[in-house]
Amino acid sequence: MGGVTIRGISKSYTRGTMVLPPLDLDIADGELFFLLGPSGCGKSTLLRILAGLVTPDAGSIAFGSRDVTYLPPEKRHAAMVFQNYALWPHMTVAENVAFAPQSTGASRTESARRTADALAVVRMSDMAGRRVTALSGGQQQRVALARALAAEPELLLLDEPLSNLDARLRDEMRVEIRRICKERHLTALYVTHDRNEALSMADRLAVMREGRICQLGSPTEVYRRPASRFTASFLGDVNFIAGEADGRGGFATPIGVFALTGAAAGRSWAAVRPESIHFADQNAPGAFPARLVGRAFFGDRTEYRAETAAGTLVFNDSSYLDREKGEDCFLALSGGLAVVTE
Ligand code: ADP
C-alpha cells in the first residue's frame, strides 16, 4: 500500500489568509496517524486536500510512489469516513456498503465478497438487510466505516468520525477502529480535536496550530515531553511552574530544586501533569508545603487545588485518603516533569 508523502502543501481560501502555510508531512505505511488541534487550525483542509476535494495552491502529495497531486478524488484510492456518516437512507446496510466497490467498477461477485467481508470486520453481518434509518448512531458509523473498507482504499481518511456518538459508544468504536486499521494494515489519517481519542488510538500524532504542525511524535512522547505550553495544555491538564535551569540538569523553583534533563540554562517552565503531584510526608525528599483550597470528586480520582509557593497547583489523588478543603499538607513531585520554553 505505501505511506503518504506531503511536500510544501499550502492553501488559502481567500487572498492574504493562509490556512495552511507550506507543510511537509510523512505518514508511514500502515500507520494510524492523527492530526489534533483546535477548531479552525486547518485539519480538515489538509484531509480534504489528500482526498482530492480541495485543491492546494502549491506542493505535492504521493501515495506510495504514486503522485496523486492532480488526480481527481475517484482516482486516488482514498476513502473517507465523515462525522455525519453520509449514508443513503433509502438503502439497506448492504446496499450502502456495496455502493463503494460498485462505483469503482468491481464485478457483482467481487462487490458481494467485499461487502460481506467489510460487514464482518465491523461486526454488522446480521444487519445487512436492515434499512440504515433503523440503526443507532454507532451502528450507522460502523456501516460508514464498512463502506470505506469495501472500497479497499490505499488511504483511509477519518474526519471526526466519532463526534456524534455518546461517550460509551465512542470508547467502544475507538478500540474497534484501531483494531480494524491494524488488522488490515491500513494507512490512515484521522482528524480530531479530542485529545483522548488521539492519545488512545494513534501510532503518531501531530498537534496543529494555525495551519502549522507544532509538535509531532508518539502519544507518550508528545504528552510527556511537550515542546511548548500550547501542546502541553492541548493534550491534558497541566501546571506550569516557573523556574531557572542551571544548564546542568537542575531546575530551581520556589518549591525546590528538581532534576530536569535537557533544560538549557535560563528561565523557563516545568510542565507538571496533575498525576505527577502527590501527597507526601513532611520529611520525604522534595516535599513542599501546601494548603488545599479546592476539591472535586470524580469517582475514580479526587482533583485537588493547592496553594503553594509556586502558585496554585492542580493534582489528582486516587487513594481513599480524603482530605478537606482548608487543610495544610505536604506535596511532592514524581517523575513526569518536562521543560517548556515558550
Ligand atoms: P479544522 O478542521 O481544524 O476545524 P478547517 O480546515 O475546517 O479547520 O478550517 C481552517 C480555516 O479555513 C478556518 O478558518 C475556516 O473558516 C477556513 N475554511 C475552511 N473551509 C473553507 C472554505 N471552503 N472557504 C473559506 N474558508 C474556509
Short mmCIF file of C-alpha atoms and ligand atoms in Angstrom, two decimals:
data_model
loop_
_atom_site.label_atom_id
_atom_site.label_comp_id
_atom_site.label_asym_id
_atom_site.label_seq_id
_atom_site.Cartn_x
_atom_site.Cartn_y
_atom_site.Cartn_z
CA MET A 1 0.00 0.00 0.00
CA GLY A 2 2.68 2.52 0.93
CA GLY A 3 2.77 5.65 3.03
CA VAL A 4 1.89 9.25 2.27
CA THR A 5 4.43 11.94 1.39
CA ILE A 6 3.25 15.55 1.66
CA ARG A 7 5.63 18.24 0.45
CA GLY A 8 5.14 22.02 0.57
CA ILE A 9 1.33 21.82 0.56
CA SER A 10 -0.23 25.24 1.09
CA LYS A 11 -3.75 26.65 0.90
CA SER A 12 -5.56 29.94 1.27
CA TYR A 13 -9.30 30.12 0.58
CA THR A 14 -9.27 33.92 0.43
CA ARG A 15 -6.33 36.01 -0.72
CA GLY A 16 -4.00 37.02 2.04
CA THR A 17 -5.35 34.49 4.63
CA MET A 18 -3.10 31.46 4.68
CA VAL A 19 -4.98 28.49 6.17
CA LEU A 20 -2.04 26.15 5.55
CA PRO A 21 1.44 27.62 5.15
CA PRO A 22 3.74 25.25 3.19
CA LEU A 23 3.59 22.00 5.11
CA ASP A 24 5.63 18.78 4.94
CA LEU A 25 4.47 15.52 6.49
CA ASP A 26 5.28 11.82 6.10
CA ILE A 27 2.84 9.12 7.14
CA ALA A 28 4.34 5.64 7.20
CA ASP A 29 2.90 2.57 5.51
CA GLY A 30 0.28 1.02 7.81
CA GLU A 31 0.40 3.90 10.25
CA LEU A 32 -2.62 5.29 12.12
CA PHE A 33 -1.70 8.97 12.13
CA PHE A 34 -3.66 11.69 13.94
CA LEU A 35 -4.00 15.40 13.27
CA LEU A 36 -5.01 17.03 16.52
CA GLY A 37 -5.73 20.70 17.07
CA PRO A 38 -8.33 23.29 17.96
CA SER A 39 -11.23 24.03 15.66
CA GLY A 40 -10.20 26.13 12.65
CA CYS A 41 -6.50 25.17 12.69
CA GLY A 42 -6.67 23.60 9.21
CA LYS A 43 -7.01 19.86 9.98
CA SER A 44 -9.98 19.21 7.70
CA THR A 45 -8.45 21.31 4.96
CA LEU A 46 -5.38 19.07 4.92
CA LEU A 47 -7.56 15.94 5.00
CA ARG A 48 -9.69 17.21 2.10
CA ILE A 49 -6.58 18.07 0.11
CA LEU A 50 -5.47 14.44 0.50
CA ALA A 51 -8.92 13.23 -0.58
CA GLY A 52 -8.79 15.48 -3.64
CA LEU A 53 -11.82 17.51 -2.51
CA VAL A 54 -9.80 20.72 -2.04
CA THR A 55 -7.11 21.86 -4.46
CA PRO A 56 -3.89 23.07 -2.83
CA ASP A 57 -2.22 26.28 -4.03
CA ALA A 58 1.18 24.59 -4.18
CA GLY A 59 3.03 21.44 -3.21
CA SER A 60 2.80 17.73 -3.95
CA ILE A 61 1.23 14.58 -2.50
CA ALA A 62 2.27 10.99 -3.14
CA PHE A 63 0.58 7.78 -2.00
CA GLY A 64 3.44 5.29 -2.01
CA SER A 65 5.39 6.07 -5.18
CA ARG A 66 2.27 7.40 -6.96
CA ASP A 67 1.98 11.18 -7.33
CA VAL A 68 -1.71 11.98 -6.75
CA THR A 69 -1.48 15.80 -6.56
CA TYR A 70 -3.51 16.39 -9.72
CA LEU A 71 -5.72 13.28 -9.65
CA PRO A 72 -9.49 13.62 -9.13
CA PRO A 73 -10.86 12.06 -5.89
CA GLU A 74 -12.11 8.84 -7.52
CA LYS A 75 -8.67 8.03 -8.94
CA ARG A 76 -6.82 8.44 -5.65
CA HIS A 77 -7.98 5.22 -3.94
CA ALA A 78 -8.66 7.12 -0.72
CA ALA A 79 -11.86 6.53 1.26
CA MET A 80 -13.34 8.95 3.70
CA VAL A 81 -15.41 8.50 6.86
CA PHE A 82 -17.31 11.60 7.96
CA GLN A 83 -18.75 12.79 11.25
CA ASN A 84 -22.31 12.67 9.85
CA TYR A 85 -21.96 9.13 8.32
CA ALA A 86 -23.26 10.30 4.89
CA LEU A 87 -25.31 7.13 4.26
CA TRP A 88 -28.28 6.79 1.89
CA PRO A 89 -31.42 6.47 4.00
CA HIS A 90 -33.45 4.66 1.31
CA MET A 91 -30.89 1.84 1.00
CA THR A 92 -30.16 -1.16 3.19
CA VAL A 93 -26.91 -1.62 5.08
CA ALA A 94 -25.53 -3.98 2.41
CA GLU A 95 -26.58 -1.69 -0.46
CA ASN A 96 -24.83 1.25 1.19
CA VAL A 97 -21.63 -0.74 1.59
CA ALA A 98 -21.79 -2.32 -1.88
CA PHE A 99 -22.01 1.12 -3.42
CA ALA A 100 -18.27 1.65 -2.85
CA PRO A 101 -16.95 -1.36 -4.84
CA GLN A 102 -19.69 -1.00 -7.49
CA SER A 103 -18.75 2.61 -8.17
CA THR A 104 -15.15 1.58 -8.83
CA GLY A 105 -16.34 -0.93 -11.46
CA ALA A 106 -15.95 -4.13 -9.42
CA SER A 107 -18.00 -7.10 -10.67
CA ARG A 108 -21.19 -8.19 -8.91
CA THR A 109 -19.50 -11.17 -7.23
CA GLU A 110 -16.48 -9.10 -6.26
CA SER A 111 -18.76 -6.38 -4.78
CA ALA A 112 -20.70 -9.00 -2.83
CA ARG A 113 -17.48 -10.52 -1.50
CA ARG A 114 -16.07 -7.17 -0.40
CA THR A 115 -19.39 -6.11 1.16
CA ALA A 116 -19.70 -9.32 3.17
CA ASP A 117 -16.07 -9.04 4.20
CA ALA A 118 -16.34 -5.38 5.29
CA LEU A 119 -19.56 -6.00 7.23
CA ALA A 120 -17.91 -8.91 9.04
CA VAL A 121 -14.95 -6.71 10.02
CA VAL A 122 -17.22 -4.07 11.58
CA ARG A 123 -19.39 -6.84 13.11
CA MET A 124 -22.57 -5.87 11.26
CA SER A 125 -23.17 -9.00 9.15
CA ASP A 126 -26.53 -9.80 10.76
CA MET A 127 -27.80 -6.31 9.97
CA ALA A 128 -27.03 -6.47 6.23
CA GLY A 129 -30.70 -6.37 5.18
CA ARG A 130 -31.78 -3.56 7.51
CA ARG A 131 -32.60 -0.03 6.44
CA VAL A 132 -29.92 2.33 7.76
CA THR A 133 -32.63 4.54 9.27
CA ALA A 134 -33.43 1.65 11.66
CA LEU A 135 -29.91 1.71 13.12
CA SER A 136 -28.40 3.50 16.10
CA GLY A 137 -25.72 6.16 15.61
CA GLY A 138 -22.95 3.72 16.49
CA GLN A 139 -24.28 1.12 14.03
CA GLN A 140 -24.56 3.75 11.29
CA GLN A 141 -20.96 4.76 11.86
CA ARG A 142 -19.94 1.10 11.54
CA VAL A 143 -21.73 0.95 8.18
CA ALA A 144 -19.93 4.11 7.04
CA LEU A 145 -16.66 2.50 8.07
CA ALA A 146 -17.56 -0.72 6.24
CA ARG A 147 -18.33 1.27 3.11
CA ALA A 148 -14.89 2.89 3.29
CA LEU A 149 -13.24 -0.51 3.81
CA ALA A 150 -15.15 -2.10 0.91
CA ALA A 151 -13.51 0.42 -1.40
CA GLU A 152 -10.19 -1.26 -0.42
CA PRO A 153 -8.53 2.15 -0.21
CA GLU A 154 -4.82 2.90 -0.20
CA LEU A 155 -5.52 5.58 2.35
CA LEU A 156 -8.33 5.81 4.90
CA LEU A 157 -9.31 9.36 5.87
CA LEU A 158 -11.39 9.87 9.00
CA ASP A 159 -12.83 13.30 9.82
CA GLU A 160 -14.05 13.44 13.45
CA PRO A 161 -15.90 10.13 12.87
CA LEU A 162 -16.98 9.66 16.49
CA SER A 163 -18.14 13.18 17.39
CA ASN A 164 -21.84 12.34 17.13
CA LEU A 165 -21.69 9.28 19.36
CA ASP A 166 -22.28 9.13 23.10
CA ALA A 167 -19.31 8.61 25.40
CA ARG A 168 -19.65 4.83 25.88
CA LEU A 169 -20.05 4.10 22.18
CA ARG A 170 -17.16 6.40 21.40
CA ASP A 171 -14.88 4.37 23.68
CA GLU A 172 -16.02 1.15 22.02
CA MET A 173 -15.52 2.49 18.50
CA ARG A 174 -12.04 3.81 19.33
CA VAL A 175 -10.92 0.29 20.10
CA GLU A 176 -12.72 -1.12 17.04
CA ILE A 177 -11.31 1.38 14.55
CA ARG A 178 -7.78 0.84 15.79
CA ARG A 179 -8.25 -2.93 15.65
CA ILE A 180 -9.52 -2.77 12.06
CA CYS A 181 -6.73 -0.45 10.89
CA LYS A 182 -4.07 -2.71 12.41
CA GLU A 183 -5.64 -5.99 11.24
CA ARG A 184 -5.84 -4.70 7.67
CA HIS A 185 -2.54 -2.86 7.78
CA LEU A 186 -4.28 0.34 6.66
CA THR A 187 -2.55 3.66 6.29
CA ALA A 188 -4.95 6.10 7.91
CA LEU A 189 -5.17 9.79 8.69
CA TYR A 190 -7.58 10.66 11.46
CA VAL A 191 -8.61 14.23 12.28
CA THR A 192 -9.94 15.16 15.71
CA HIS A 193 -9.95 17.87 18.36
CA ASP A 194 -10.42 15.21 21.05
CA ARG A 195 -7.14 14.59 22.84
CA ASN A 196 -8.27 11.34 24.44
CA GLU A 197 -9.13 9.92 21.04
CA ALA A 198 -5.72 10.86 19.67
CA LEU A 199 -3.77 9.71 22.72
CA SER A 200 -5.52 6.35 22.99
CA MET A 201 -5.59 5.44 19.28
CA ALA A 202 -2.67 6.99 17.43
CA ASP A 203 0.63 5.44 16.40
CA ARG A 204 1.85 9.02 15.98
CA LEU A 205 0.11 12.36 16.17
CA ALA A 206 0.76 15.90 15.03
CA VAL A 207 -0.52 18.83 17.08
CA MET A 208 -1.57 21.66 14.78
CA ARG A 209 -1.99 25.35 15.46
CA GLU A 210 -2.92 27.93 12.85
CA GLY A 211 -2.03 25.65 9.96
CA ARG A 212 1.36 24.63 11.30
CA ILE A 213 2.47 21.42 12.93
CA CYS A 214 3.87 22.48 16.29
CA GLN A 215 4.82 19.02 17.52
CA LEU A 216 4.88 15.51 16.13
CA GLY A 217 5.57 12.22 17.89
CA SER A 218 4.07 9.20 19.60
CA PRO A 219 1.28 9.91 22.12
CA THR A 220 3.61 9.24 25.06
CA GLU A 221 6.36 11.46 23.67
CA VAL A 222 4.10 14.40 22.99
CA TYR A 223 2.16 14.03 26.26
CA ARG A 224 5.23 13.59 28.45
CA ARG A 225 7.68 15.85 26.64
CA PRO A 226 5.60 18.71 25.25
CA ALA A 227 7.70 21.27 23.39
CA SER A 228 5.53 24.26 24.25
CA ARG A 229 2.92 25.43 26.72
CA PHE A 230 0.36 25.20 23.91
CA THR A 231 0.99 21.49 23.23
CA ALA A 232 1.23 20.70 26.93
CA SER A 233 -2.18 22.31 27.59
CA PHE A 234 -3.80 20.91 24.48
CA LEU A 235 -3.00 17.31 25.45
CA GLY A 236 -4.27 17.48 29.01
CA ASP A 237 -4.44 19.38 32.28
CA VAL A 238 -1.06 20.72 33.27
CA ASN A 239 0.62 23.01 35.82
CA PHE A 240 3.38 25.37 34.75
CA ILE A 241 5.96 26.04 37.43
CA ALA A 242 8.29 28.93 36.60
CA GLY A 243 11.95 28.43 37.43
CA GLU A 244 15.58 28.78 36.47
CA ALA A 245 17.55 25.98 34.82
CA ASP A 246 21.24 25.83 35.74
CA GLY A 247 22.14 24.08 32.48
CA ARG A 248 23.47 21.05 34.40
CA GLY A 249 20.16 19.27 34.93
CA GLY A 250 18.93 21.27 37.94
CA PHE A 251 15.79 23.41 37.87
CA ALA A 252 15.28 25.88 40.76
CA THR A 253 11.72 26.82 41.65
CA PRO A 254 10.04 28.41 44.71
CA ILE A 255 9.08 24.88 45.88
CA GLY A 256 12.53 23.32 45.50
CA VAL A 257 15.22 22.26 43.06
CA PHE A 258 14.23 19.46 40.68
CA ALA A 259 16.12 17.30 38.21
CA LEU A 260 15.11 18.27 34.69
CA THR A 261 17.26 16.93 31.92
CA GLY A 262 17.50 18.78 28.64
CA ALA A 263 16.87 22.26 30.01
CA ALA A 264 19.19 24.94 28.68
CA ALA A 265 20.36 27.47 31.28
CA GLY A 266 17.88 30.28 31.86
CA ARG A 267 14.30 30.93 32.89
CA SER A 268 11.60 28.55 31.67
CA TRP A 269 8.71 26.47 32.95
CA ALA A 270 8.39 22.94 34.18
CA ALA A 271 5.21 21.35 32.80
CA VAL A 272 3.85 19.14 35.56
CA ARG A 273 0.81 16.92 34.96
CA PRO A 274 -1.78 16.59 37.76
CA GLU A 275 -0.89 12.89 38.13
CA SER A 276 2.76 13.81 38.88
CA ILE A 277 1.92 15.60 42.14
CA HIS A 278 1.00 13.63 45.23
CA PHE A 279 0.59 13.89 48.98
CA ALA A 280 3.85 13.34 50.89
CA ASP A 281 5.23 13.19 54.42
CA GLN A 282 6.84 16.36 55.66
CA ASN A 283 10.26 14.64 55.77
CA ALA A 284 10.00 12.96 52.37
CA PRO A 285 12.65 14.06 49.84
CA GLY A 286 11.44 17.05 47.83
CA ALA A 287 8.33 17.64 49.98
CA PHE A 288 6.97 21.18 49.97
CA PRO A 289 4.15 22.77 52.00
CA ALA A 290 0.71 23.46 50.53
CA ARG A 291 -2.81 24.40 51.59
CA LEU A 292 -5.75 22.69 49.95
CA VAL A 293 -8.12 25.29 48.52
CA GLY A 294 -10.34 23.20 46.26
CA ARG A 295 -11.59 19.64 45.96
CA ALA A 296 -13.74 17.90 43.36
CA PHE A 297 -14.63 14.19 43.49
CA PHE A 298 -14.80 12.28 40.16
CA GLY A 299 -15.25 8.73 41.46
CA ASP A 300 -12.01 7.27 40.16
CA ARG A 301 -9.99 10.23 41.49
CA THR A 302 -10.26 13.39 43.52
CA GLU A 303 -8.97 16.58 41.96
CA TYR A 304 -7.40 18.99 44.45
CA ARG A 305 -6.26 22.58 44.08
CA ALA A 306 -3.47 23.64 46.41
CA GLU A 307 -1.82 26.99 47.18
CA THR A 308 1.96 26.67 47.19
CA ALA A 309 4.97 28.98 46.96
CA ALA A 310 4.89 28.25 43.20
CA GLY A 311 1.25 29.35 42.87
CA THR A 312 -1.91 27.24 42.67
CA LEU A 313 -1.30 23.66 41.59
CA VAL A 314 -3.92 21.17 40.44
CA PHE A 315 -3.36 17.48 41.13
CA ASN A 316 -5.18 14.15 41.27
CA ASP A 317 -5.32 11.64 44.04
CA SER A 318 -6.75 8.14 43.60
CA SER A 319 -6.25 6.89 47.14
CA TYR A 320 -9.11 6.72 49.61
CA LEU A 321 -7.39 9.26 51.89
CA ASP A 322 -9.97 12.01 51.67
CA ARG A 323 -8.58 15.42 52.59
CA GLU A 324 -10.63 18.51 53.25
CA LYS A 325 -10.51 21.96 51.76
CA GLY A 326 -8.53 24.29 54.06
CA GLU A 327 -6.16 21.54 55.32
CA ASP A 328 -2.41 22.17 55.38
CA CYS A 329 -0.37 19.36 53.90
CA PHE A 330 2.86 18.46 52.13
CA LEU A 331 3.15 17.54 48.47
CA ALA A 332 5.93 16.12 46.28
CA LEU A 333 6.51 15.70 42.56
CA SER A 334 7.16 12.32 40.98
CA GLY A 335 8.66 11.78 37.52
CA GLY A 336 6.90 13.26 34.56
CA LEU A 337 8.42 16.76 34.61
CA ALA A 338 9.14 18.39 31.27
CA VAL A 339 10.69 21.71 30.48
CA VAL A 340 8.89 24.08 28.15
CA THR A 341 10.38 27.34 26.97
CA GLU A 342 7.54 29.07 25.16
P1 ADP B 1 -10.39 22.45 11.33
O1 ADP B 1 -10.70 21.20 10.59
O2 ADP B 1 -9.08 22.38 12.07
O3 ADP B 1 -11.51 22.91 12.22
P2 ADP B 1 -10.63 23.76 8.75
O4 ADP B 1 -9.60 23.16 7.88
O5 ADP B 1 -12.03 23.30 8.60
O6 ADP B 1 -10.15 23.63 10.28
O7 ADP B 1 -10.61 25.35 8.57
C1 ADP B 1 -9.43 26.12 8.63
C2 ADP B 1 -9.77 27.57 8.30
O8 ADP B 1 -10.17 27.66 6.93
C3 ADP B 1 -10.90 28.14 9.13
O9 ADP B 1 -10.60 29.49 9.41
C4 ADP B 1 -12.10 28.04 8.19
O10 ADP B 1 -13.02 29.04 8.47
C5 ADP B 1 -11.47 28.22 6.82
N1 ADP B 1 -12.19 27.48 5.77
C6 ADP B 1 -12.41 26.15 5.73
N2 ADP B 1 -13.06 25.81 4.61
C7 ADP B 1 -13.29 26.95 3.91
C8 ADP B 1 -13.91 27.25 2.67
N3 ADP B 1 -14.46 26.30 1.91
N4 ADP B 1 -13.94 28.55 2.27
C9 ADP B 1 -13.38 29.52 3.03
N5 ADP B 1 -12.77 29.29 4.21
C10 ADP B 1 -12.73 28.04 4.65
#
